[in-house]
Amino acid sequence: MALSTLSPPPLPSLTSQSSAAGTSSSSLPKLVHSIAAVSFPVNPHNHCLSTTIAATPPPAAQHKWRTQVSFFTSFLGNNKTKSAEAIKEELLETIAPLDRGAEATPEDQQKIDQIARKLEAVSPTKEPLKSDLLNGKWELIYTTSQSILQTQRPKFLRSRRNFQAINVDTLRAQNMESWPFFNQVTANLTSLNSKKVAVQFDVFKIGGLIPIKAPGRARGELEVTYLDEELRVSRGDKGNLFILTMVDPSYRVPT
């Protein structure tokens, strides 16, 4: 679900840009776009019970073997956790100087996409739409969507910060811009699978105050590809990448 834009002024949306392109050039908003056991068989008919008992390691050996296995699996688990944290750190450091993506070159975009895919591969949340970690207000820190970044406008007319809130229990979402326009839009979500939703926008708010009903074509899709307590990575149905950080897990989307 890209950050949609208003024309004029720009409107936030974190879904894809597919259905916004058809929005009229009137005062209506334009939508540009969105977690062994070892068994020795005993056969009473061939008298192999004694063989089975003989093959069973003594208690001391069993304890030593289990300790070694426990240490080995724990070591692997710790390595995976550290690897995910290292990838997150690399991703955030790469994003930091790029003004949410507005200053990113094609090479920067390619590098960030590669790092994001590494992180997606180790996501701790396999079914994000069933997780409470998705709930709350998120801030966009990077995107490839030029409509959201508004790079065609003078910098002083671009939104300083963009947010998206999601509530999985009500399947509601809200996109918000900060200064200078404070535009908002709310949407209903429909689950397509445990990671992806269809997005149907319902009401735009110009300046956060003036409501305008969204046209039926104002829709898109959003897939959550990485989710933990602090960071979310999502992809829209037009291929745009969105990276967000949690700012308020208690935030509720208006119904």
PDB file of N, CA and C in Angstrom, residues 119-194:
ATOM      1  N   LEU A 119      17.202  -9.493   4.698  1.00  0.00           N
ATOM      2  CA  LEU A 119      16.454  -9.363   5.941  1.00  0.00           C
ATOM      3  C   LEU A 119      15.121 -10.094   5.863  1.00  0.00           C
ATOM      4  N   GLU A 120      14.456 -10.000   4.736  1.00  0.00           N
ATOM      5  CA  GLU A 120      13.170 -10.696   4.551  1.00  0.00           C
ATOM      6  C   GLU A 120      13.329 -12.202   4.721  1.00  0.00           C
ATOM      7  N   ALA A 121      14.482 -12.721   4.329  1.00  0.00           N
ATOM      8  CA  ALA A 121      14.720 -14.166   4.408  1.00  0.00           C
ATOM      9  C   ALA A 121      14.826 -14.663   5.841  1.00  0.00           C
ATOM     10  N   VAL A 122      15.081 -13.756   6.792  1.00  0.00           N
ATOM     11  CA  VAL A 122      15.217 -14.174   8.197  1.00  0.00           C
ATOM     12  C   VAL A 122      14.160 -13.508   9.074  1.00  0.00           C
ATOM     13  N   SER A 123      13.033 -13.145   8.477  1.00  0.00           N
ATOM     14  CA  SER A 123      11.969 -12.503   9.251  1.00  0.00           C
ATOM     15  C   SER A 123      11.495 -13.408  10.380  1.00  0.00           C
ATOM     16  N   PRO A 124      11.427 -12.894  11.603  1.00  0.00           N
ATOM     17  CA  PRO A 124      10.975 -13.728  12.726  1.00  0.00           C
ATOM     18  C   PRO A 124       9.460 -13.913  12.763  1.00  0.00           C
ATOM     19  N   THR A 125       8.735 -13.134  11.976  1.00  0.00           N
ATOM     20  CA  THR A 125       7.275 -13.216  11.976  1.00  0.00           C
ATOM     21  C   THR A 125       6.820 -13.784  10.643  1.00  0.00           C
ATOM     22  N   LYS A 126       6.417 -15.044  10.654  1.00  0.00           N
ATOM     23  CA  LYS A 126       6.089 -15.735   9.415  1.00  0.00           C
ATOM     24  C   LYS A 126       4.696 -15.398   8.904  1.00  0.00           C
ATOM     25  N   GLU A 127       3.795 -15.003   9.806  1.00  0.00           N
ATOM     26  CA  GLU A 127       2.426 -14.652   9.415  1.00  0.00           C
ATOM     27  C   GLU A 127       2.082 -13.279   9.990  1.00  0.00           C
ATOM     28  N   PRO A 128       2.555 -12.215   9.366  1.00  0.00           N
ATOM     29  CA  PRO A 128       2.400 -10.877   9.929  1.00  0.00           C
ATOM     30  C   PRO A 128       0.967 -10.457  10.206  1.00  0.00           C
ATOM     31  N   LEU A 129       0.038 -10.881   9.354  1.00  0.00           N
ATOM     32  CA  LEU A 129      -1.352 -10.460   9.534  1.00  0.00           C
ATOM     33  C   LEU A 129      -2.027 -11.143  10.718  1.00  0.00           C
ATOM     34  N   LYS A 130      -1.348 -12.089  11.333  1.00  0.00           N
ATOM     35  CA  LYS A 130      -1.860 -12.727  12.540  1.00  0.00           C
ATOM     36  C   LYS A 130      -1.101 -12.263  13.780  1.00  0.00           C
ATOM     37  N   SER A 131      -0.228 -11.279  13.598  1.00  0.00           N
ATOM     38  CA  SER A 131       0.632 -10.833  14.687  1.00  0.00           C
ATOM     39  C   SER A 131       0.229  -9.453  15.187  1.00  0.00           C
ATOM     40  N   ASP A 132       0.219  -9.289  16.508  1.00  0.00           N
ATOM     41  CA  ASP A 132      -0.049  -7.982  17.111  1.00  0.00           C
ATOM     42  C   ASP A 132       1.100  -7.000  16.865  1.00  0.00           C
ATOM     43  N   LEU A 133       2.261  -7.497  16.432  1.00  0.00           N
ATOM     44  CA  LEU A 133       3.388  -6.609  16.148  1.00  0.00           C
ATOM     45  C   LEU A 133       3.075  -5.637  15.012  1.00  0.00           C
ATOM     46  N   LEU A 134       2.113  -5.994  14.178  1.00  0.00           N
ATOM     47  CA  LEU A 134       1.760  -5.132  13.058  1.00  0.00           C
ATOM     48  C   LEU A 134       0.947  -3.922  13.496  1.00  0.00           C
ATOM     49  N   ASN A 135       0.275  -4.039  14.633  1.00  0.00           N
ATOM     50  CA  ASN A 135      -0.592  -2.972  15.114  1.00  0.00           C
ATOM     51  C   ASN A 135       0.184  -1.717  15.487  1.00  0.00           C
ATOM     52  N   GLY A 136      -0.397  -0.553  15.182  1.00  0.00           N
ATOM     53  CA  GLY A 136       0.189   0.702  15.634  1.00  0.00           C
ATOM     54  C   GLY A 136       0.563   1.633  14.497  1.00  0.00           C
ATOM     55  N   LYS A 137       1.284   2.678  14.858  1.00  0.00           N
ATOM     56  CA  LYS A 137       1.667   3.739  13.922  1.00  0.00           C
ATOM     57  C   LYS A 137       3.139   3.595  13.547  1.00  0.00           C
ATOM     58  N   TRP A 138       3.395   3.539  12.245  1.00  0.00           N
ATOM     59  CA  TRP A 138       4.737   3.351  11.712  1.00  0.00           C
ATOM     60  C   TRP A 138       5.169   4.591  10.929  1.00  0.00           C
ATOM     61  N   GLU A 139       6.466   4.886  10.971  1.00  0.00           N
ATOM     62  CA  GLU A 139       6.995   6.004  10.192  1.00  0.00           C
ATOM     63  C   GLU A 139       7.801   5.479   9.011  1.00  0.00           C
ATOM     64  N   LEU A 140       7.531   6.037   7.842  1.00  0.00           N
ATOM     65  CA  LEU A 140       8.259   5.671   6.636  1.00  0.00           C
ATOM     66  C   LEU A 140       9.657   6.269   6.675  1.00  0.00           C
ATOM     67  N   ILE A 141      10.676   5.428   6.562  1.00  0.00           N
ATOM     68  CA  ILE A 141      12.055   5.929   6.558  1.00  0.00           C
ATOM     69  C   ILE A 141      12.739   5.736   5.210  1.00  0.00           C
ATOM     70  N   TYR A 142      12.108   4.939   4.333  1.00  0.00           N
ATOM     71  CA  TYR A 142      12.683   4.755   2.998  1.00  0.00           C
ATOM     72  C   TYR A 142      11.616   4.201   2.065  1.00  0.00           C
ATOM     73  N   THR A 143      11.616   4.697   0.825  1.00  0.00           N
ATOM     74  CA  THR A 143      10.773   4.120  -0.214  1.00  0.00           C
ATOM     75  C   THR A 143      11.391   4.387  -1.577  1.00  0.00           C
ATOM     76  N   THR A 144      11.000   3.592  -2.553  1.00  0.00           N
ATOM     77  CA  THR A 144      11.398   3.824  -3.937  1.00  0.00           C
ATOM     78  C   THR A 144      10.316   4.578  -4.703  1.00  0.00           C
ATOM     79  N   SER A 145       9.191   4.862  -4.067  1.00  0.00           N
ATOM     80  CA  SER A 145       8.073   5.540  -4.728  1.00  0.00           C
ATOM     81  C   SER A 145       8.355   7.039  -4.876  1.00  0.00           C
ATOM     82  N   GLN A 146       8.500   7.472  -6.110  1.00  0.00           N
ATOM     83  CA  GLN A 146       8.768   8.887  -6.354  1.00  0.00           C
ATOM     84  C   GLN A 146       7.539   9.744  -6.066  1.00  0.00           C
ATOM     85  N   SER A 147       6.343   9.160  -6.181  1.00  0.00           N
ATOM     86  CA  SER A 147       5.125   9.908  -5.867  1.00  0.00           C
ATOM     87  C   SER A 147       5.047  10.239  -4.385  1.00  0.00           C
ATOM     88  N   ILE A 148       5.481   9.320  -3.559  1.00  0.00           N
ATOM     89  CA  ILE A 148       5.500   9.591  -2.127  1.00  0.00           C
ATOM     90  C   ILE A 148       6.591  10.600  -1.790  1.00  0.00           C
ATOM     91  N   LEU A 149       7.744  10.412  -2.394  1.00  0.00           N
ATOM     92  CA  LEU A 149       8.875  11.310  -2.113  1.00  0.00           C
ATOM     93  C   LEU A 149       8.652  12.701  -2.686  1.00  0.00           C
ATOM     94  N   GLN A 150       7.777  12.812  -3.695  1.00  0.00           N
ATOM     95  CA  GLN A 150       7.414  14.115  -4.283  1.00  0.00           C
ATOM     96  C   GLN A 150       8.649  14.860  -4.784  1.00  0.00           C
ATOM     97  N   THR A 151       9.551  14.132  -5.397  1.00  0.00           N
ATOM     98  CA  THR A 151      10.810  14.726  -5.831  1.00  0.00           C
ATOM     99  C   THR A 151      10.628  15.735  -6.958  1.00  0.00           C
ATOM    100  N   GLN A 152       9.460  15.724  -7.613  1.00  0.00           N
ATOM    101  CA  GLN A 152       9.215  16.688  -8.671  1.00  0.00           C
ATOM    102  C   GLN A 152       8.842  18.064  -8.120  1.00  0.00           C
ATOM    103  N   ARG A 153       8.651  18.164  -6.815  1.00  0.00           N
ATOM    104  CA  ARG A 153       8.267  19.424  -6.187  1.00  0.00           C
ATOM    105  C   ARG A 153       9.465  20.064  -5.476  1.00  0.00           C
ATOM    106  N   PRO A 154       9.398  21.359  -5.255  1.00  0.00           N
ATOM    107  CA  PRO A 154      10.441  21.992  -4.427  1.00  0.00           C
ATOM    108  C   PRO A 154      10.465  21.353  -3.048  1.00  0.00           C
ATOM    109  N   LYS A 155      11.632  21.269  -2.482  1.00  0.00           N
ATOM    110  CA  LYS A 155      11.779  20.544  -1.224  1.00  0.00           C
ATOM    111  C   LYS A 155      10.896  21.110  -0.115  1.00  0.00           C
ATOM    112  N   PHE A 156      10.664  22.429  -0.126  1.00  0.00           N
ATOM    113  CA  PHE A 156       9.866  23.015   0.952  1.00  0.00           C
ATOM    114  C   PHE A 156       8.383  22.662   0.837  1.00  0.00           C
ATOM    115  N   LEU A 157       7.964  22.097  -0.302  1.00  0.00           N
ATOM    116  CA  LEU A 157       6.576  21.677  -0.474  1.00  0.00           C
ATOM    117  C   LEU A 157       6.395  20.167  -0.287  1.00  0.00           C
ATOM    118  N   ARG A 158       7.451  19.473   0.038  1.00  0.00           N
ATOM    119  CA  ARG A 158       7.357  18.027   0.261  1.00  0.00           C
ATOM    120  C   ARG A 158       7.009  17.743   1.715  1.00  0.00           C
ATOM    121  N   SER A 159       6.268  16.663   1.912  1.00  0.00           N
ATOM    122  CA  SER A 159       5.953  16.252   3.282  1.00  0.00           C
ATOM    123  C   SER A 159       7.231  15.918   4.028  1.00  0.00           C
ATOM    124  N   ARG A 160       7.348  16.432   5.238  1.00  0.00           N
ATOM    125  CA  ARG A 160       8.558  16.197   6.032  1.00  0.00           C
ATOM    126  C   ARG A 160       8.618  14.758   6.547  1.00  0.00           C
ATOM    127  N   ARG A 161       7.457  14.237   6.952  1.00  0.00           N
ATOM    128  CA  ARG A 161       7.394  12.868   7.491  1.00  0.00           C
ATOM    129  C   ARG A 161       6.095  12.219   7.010  1.00  0.00           C
ATOM    130  N   ASN A 162       6.142  10.905   6.822  1.00  0.00           N
ATOM    131  CA  ASN A 162       4.961  10.146   6.422  1.00  0.00           C
ATOM    132  C   ASN A 162       4.769   8.973   7.373  1.00  0.00           C
ATOM    133  N   PHE A 163       3.516   8.700   7.686  1.00  0.00           N
ATOM    134  CA  PHE A 163       3.191   7.640   8.639  1.00  0.00           C
ATOM    135  C   PHE A 163       2.126   6.717   8.062  1.00  0.00           C
ATOM    136  N   GLN A 164       2.130   5.496   8.572  1.00  0.00           N
ATOM    137  CA  GLN A 164       1.055   4.566   8.272  1.00  0.00           C
ATOM    138  C   GLN A 164       0.687   3.810   9.532  1.00  0.00           C
ATOM    139  N   ALA A 165      -0.610   3.738   9.794  1.00  0.00           N
ATOM    140  CA  ALA A 165      -1.106   2.975  10.939  1.00  0.00           C
ATOM    141  C   ALA A 165      -1.929   1.801  10.432  1.00  0.00           C
ATOM    142  N   ILE A 166      -1.796   0.677  11.110  1.00  0.00           N
ATOM    143  CA  ILE A 166      -2.552  -0.530  10.769  1.00  0.00           C
ATOM    144  C   ILE A 166      -3.083  -1.154  12.050  1.00  0.00           C
ATOM    145  N   ASN A 167      -4.330  -1.608  12.010  1.00  0.00           N
ATOM    146  CA  ASN A 167      -4.921  -2.401  13.091  1.00  0.00           C
ATOM    147  C   ASN A 167      -5.414  -3.705  12.493  1.00  0.00           C
ATOM    148  N   VAL A 168      -4.787  -4.816  12.866  1.00  0.00           N
ATOM    149  CA  VAL A 168      -5.140  -6.093  12.254  1.00  0.00           C
ATOM    150  C   VAL A 168      -6.479  -6.627  12.756  1.00  0.00           C
ATOM    151  N   ASP A 169      -6.904  -6.229  13.957  1.00  0.00           N
ATOM    152  CA  ASP A 169      -8.165  -6.742  14.484  1.00  0.00           C
ATOM    153  C   ASP A 169      -9.367  -6.157  13.745  1.00  0.00           C
ATOM    154  N   THR A 170      -9.263  -4.904  13.306  1.00  0.00           N
ATOM    155  CA  THR A 170     -10.365  -4.265  12.574  1.00  0.00           C
ATOM    156  C   THR A 170     -10.104  -4.214  11.067  1.00  0.00           C
ATOM    157  N   LEU A 171      -8.913  -4.622  10.654  1.00  0.00           N
ATOM    158  CA  LEU A 171      -8.501  -4.548   9.246  1.00  0.00           C
ATOM    159  C   LEU A 171      -8.704  -3.139   8.693  1.00  0.00           C
ATOM    160  N   ARG A 172      -8.163  -2.170   9.429  1.00  0.00           N
ATOM    161  CA  ARG A 172      -8.201  -0.770   9.032  1.00  0.00           C
ATOM    162  C   ARG A 172      -6.776  -0.221   8.921  1.00  0.00           C
ATOM    163  N   ALA A 173      -6.614   0.738   8.023  1.00  0.00           N
ATOM    164  CA  ALA A 173      -5.309   1.377   7.842  1.00  0.00           C
ATOM    165  C   ALA A 173      -5.505   2.873   7.639  1.00  0.00           C
ATOM    166  N   GLN A 174      -4.460   3.625   7.932  1.00  0.00           N
ATOM    167  CA  GLN A 174      -4.502   5.076   7.785  1.00  0.00           C
ATOM    168  C   GLN A 174      -3.120   5.571   7.388  1.00  0.00           C
ATOM    169  N   ASN A 175      -3.071   6.435   6.377  1.00  0.00           N
ATOM    170  CA  ASN A 175      -1.821   7.061   5.956  1.00  0.00           C
ATOM    171  C   ASN A 175      -1.882   8.547   6.268  1.00  0.00           C
ATOM    172  N   MET A 176      -0.773   9.087   6.758  1.00  0.00           N
ATOM    173  CA  MET A 176      -0.746  10.475   7.224  1.00  0.00           C
ATOM    174  C   MET A 176       0.521  11.180   6.786  1.00  0.00           C
ATOM    175  N   GLU A 177       0.349  12.436   6.368  1.00  0.00           N
ATOM    176  CA  GLU A 177       1.483  13.302   6.087  1.00  0.00           C
ATOM    177  C   GLU A 177       1.641  14.307   7.226  1.00  0.00           C
ATOM    178  N   SER A 178       2.861  14.809   7.381  1.00  0.00           N
ATOM    179  CA  SER A 178       3.092  15.895   8.335  1.00  0.00           C
ATOM    180  C   SER A 178       3.130  17.221   7.572  1.00  0.00           C
ATOM    181  N   TRP A 179       3.770  18.209   8.144  1.00  0.00           N
ATOM    182  CA  TRP A 179       3.938  19.511   7.506  1.00  0.00           C
ATOM    183  C   TRP A 179       4.468  19.349   6.075  1.00  0.00           C
ATOM    184  N   PRO A 180       3.984  20.116   5.085  1.00  0.00           N
ATOM    185  CA  PRO A 180       3.145  21.309   5.244  1.00  0.00           C
ATOM    186  C   PRO A 180       1.650  21.112   5.015  1.00  0.00           C
ATOM    187  N   PHE A 181       1.203  19.899   4.644  1.00  0.00           N
ATOM    188  CA  PHE A 181      -0.201  19.772   4.255  1.00  0.00           C
ATOM    189  C   PHE A 181      -1.064  18.936   5.195  1.00  0.00           C
ATOM    190  N   PHE A 182      -0.454  17.997   5.932  1.00  0.00           N
ATOM    191  CA  PHE A 182      -1.168  17.186   6.924  1.00  0.00           C
ATOM    192  C   PHE A 182      -2.327  16.387   6.319  1.00  0.00           C
ATOM    193  N   ASN A 183      -2.196  15.958   5.081  1.00  0.00           N
ATOM    194  CA  ASN A 183      -3.248  15.159   4.453  1.00  0.00           C
ATOM    195  C   ASN A 183      -3.301  13.757   5.055  1.00  0.00           C
ATOM    196  N   GLN A 184      -4.469  13.139   4.976  1.00  0.00           N
ATOM    197  CA  GLN A 184      -4.681  11.800   5.516  1.00  0.00           C
ATOM    198  C   GLN A 184      -5.595  11.008   4.586  1.00  0.00           C
ATOM    199  N   VAL A 185      -5.548   9.709   4.719  1.00  0.00           N
ATOM    200  CA  VAL A 185      -6.509   8.836   4.046  1.00  0.00           C
ATOM    201  C   VAL A 185      -6.662   7.567   4.884  1.00  0.00           C
ATOM    202  N   THR A 186      -7.894   7.070   4.979  1.00  0.00           N
ATOM    203  CA  THR A 186      -8.150   5.814   5.680  1.00  0.00           C
ATOM    204  C   THR A 186      -8.560   4.749   4.663  1.00  0.00           C
ATOM    205  N   ALA A 187      -8.451   3.485   5.064  1.00  0.00           N
ATOM    206  CA  ALA A 187      -8.723   2.398   4.131  1.00  0.00           C
ATOM    207  C   ALA A 187      -9.191   1.153   4.866  1.00  0.00           C
ATOM    208  N   ASN A 188      -9.968   0.351   4.158  1.00  0.00           N
ATOM    209  CA  ASN A 188     -10.342  -0.976   4.613  1.00  0.00           C
ATOM    210  C   ASN A 188      -9.390  -1.991   3.985  1.00  0.00           C
ATOM    211  N   LEU A 189      -9.019  -2.986   4.770  1.00  0.00           N
ATOM    212  CA  LEU A 189      -8.108  -4.025   4.304  1.00  0.00           C
ATOM    213  C   LEU A 189      -8.842  -5.351   4.173  1.00  0.00           C
ATOM    214  N   THR A 190      -8.461  -6.118   3.172  1.00  0.00           N
ATOM    215  CA  THR A 190      -8.987  -7.467   2.993  1.00  0.00           C
ATOM    216  C   THR A 190      -7.810  -8.424   2.915  1.00  0.00           C
ATOM    217  N   SER A 191      -7.788  -9.393   3.794  1.00  0.00           N
ATOM    218  CA  SER A 191      -6.668 -10.332   3.827  1.00  0.00           C
ATOM    219  C   SER A 191      -6.681 -11.233   2.598  1.00  0.00           C
ATOM    220  N   LEU A 192      -5.556 -11.291   1.902  1.00  0.00           N
ATOM    221  CA  LEU A 192      -5.404 -12.192   0.755  1.00  0.00           C
ATOM    222  C   LEU A 192      -4.654 -13.461   1.141  1.00  0.00           C
ATOM    223  N   ASN A 193      -3.744 -13.347   2.076  1.00  0.00           N
ATOM    224  CA  ASN A 193      -3.073 -14.480   2.703  1.00  0.00           C
ATOM    225  C   ASN A 193      -2.480 -13.969   4.010  1.00  0.00           C
ATOM    226  N   SER A 194      -1.592 -14.731   4.616  1.00  0.00           N
ATOM    227  CA  SER A 194      -1.071 -14.340   5.927  1.00  0.00           C
ATOM    228  C   SER A 194      -0.069 -13.193   5.874  1.00  0.00           C
TER     229      SER A 194
END
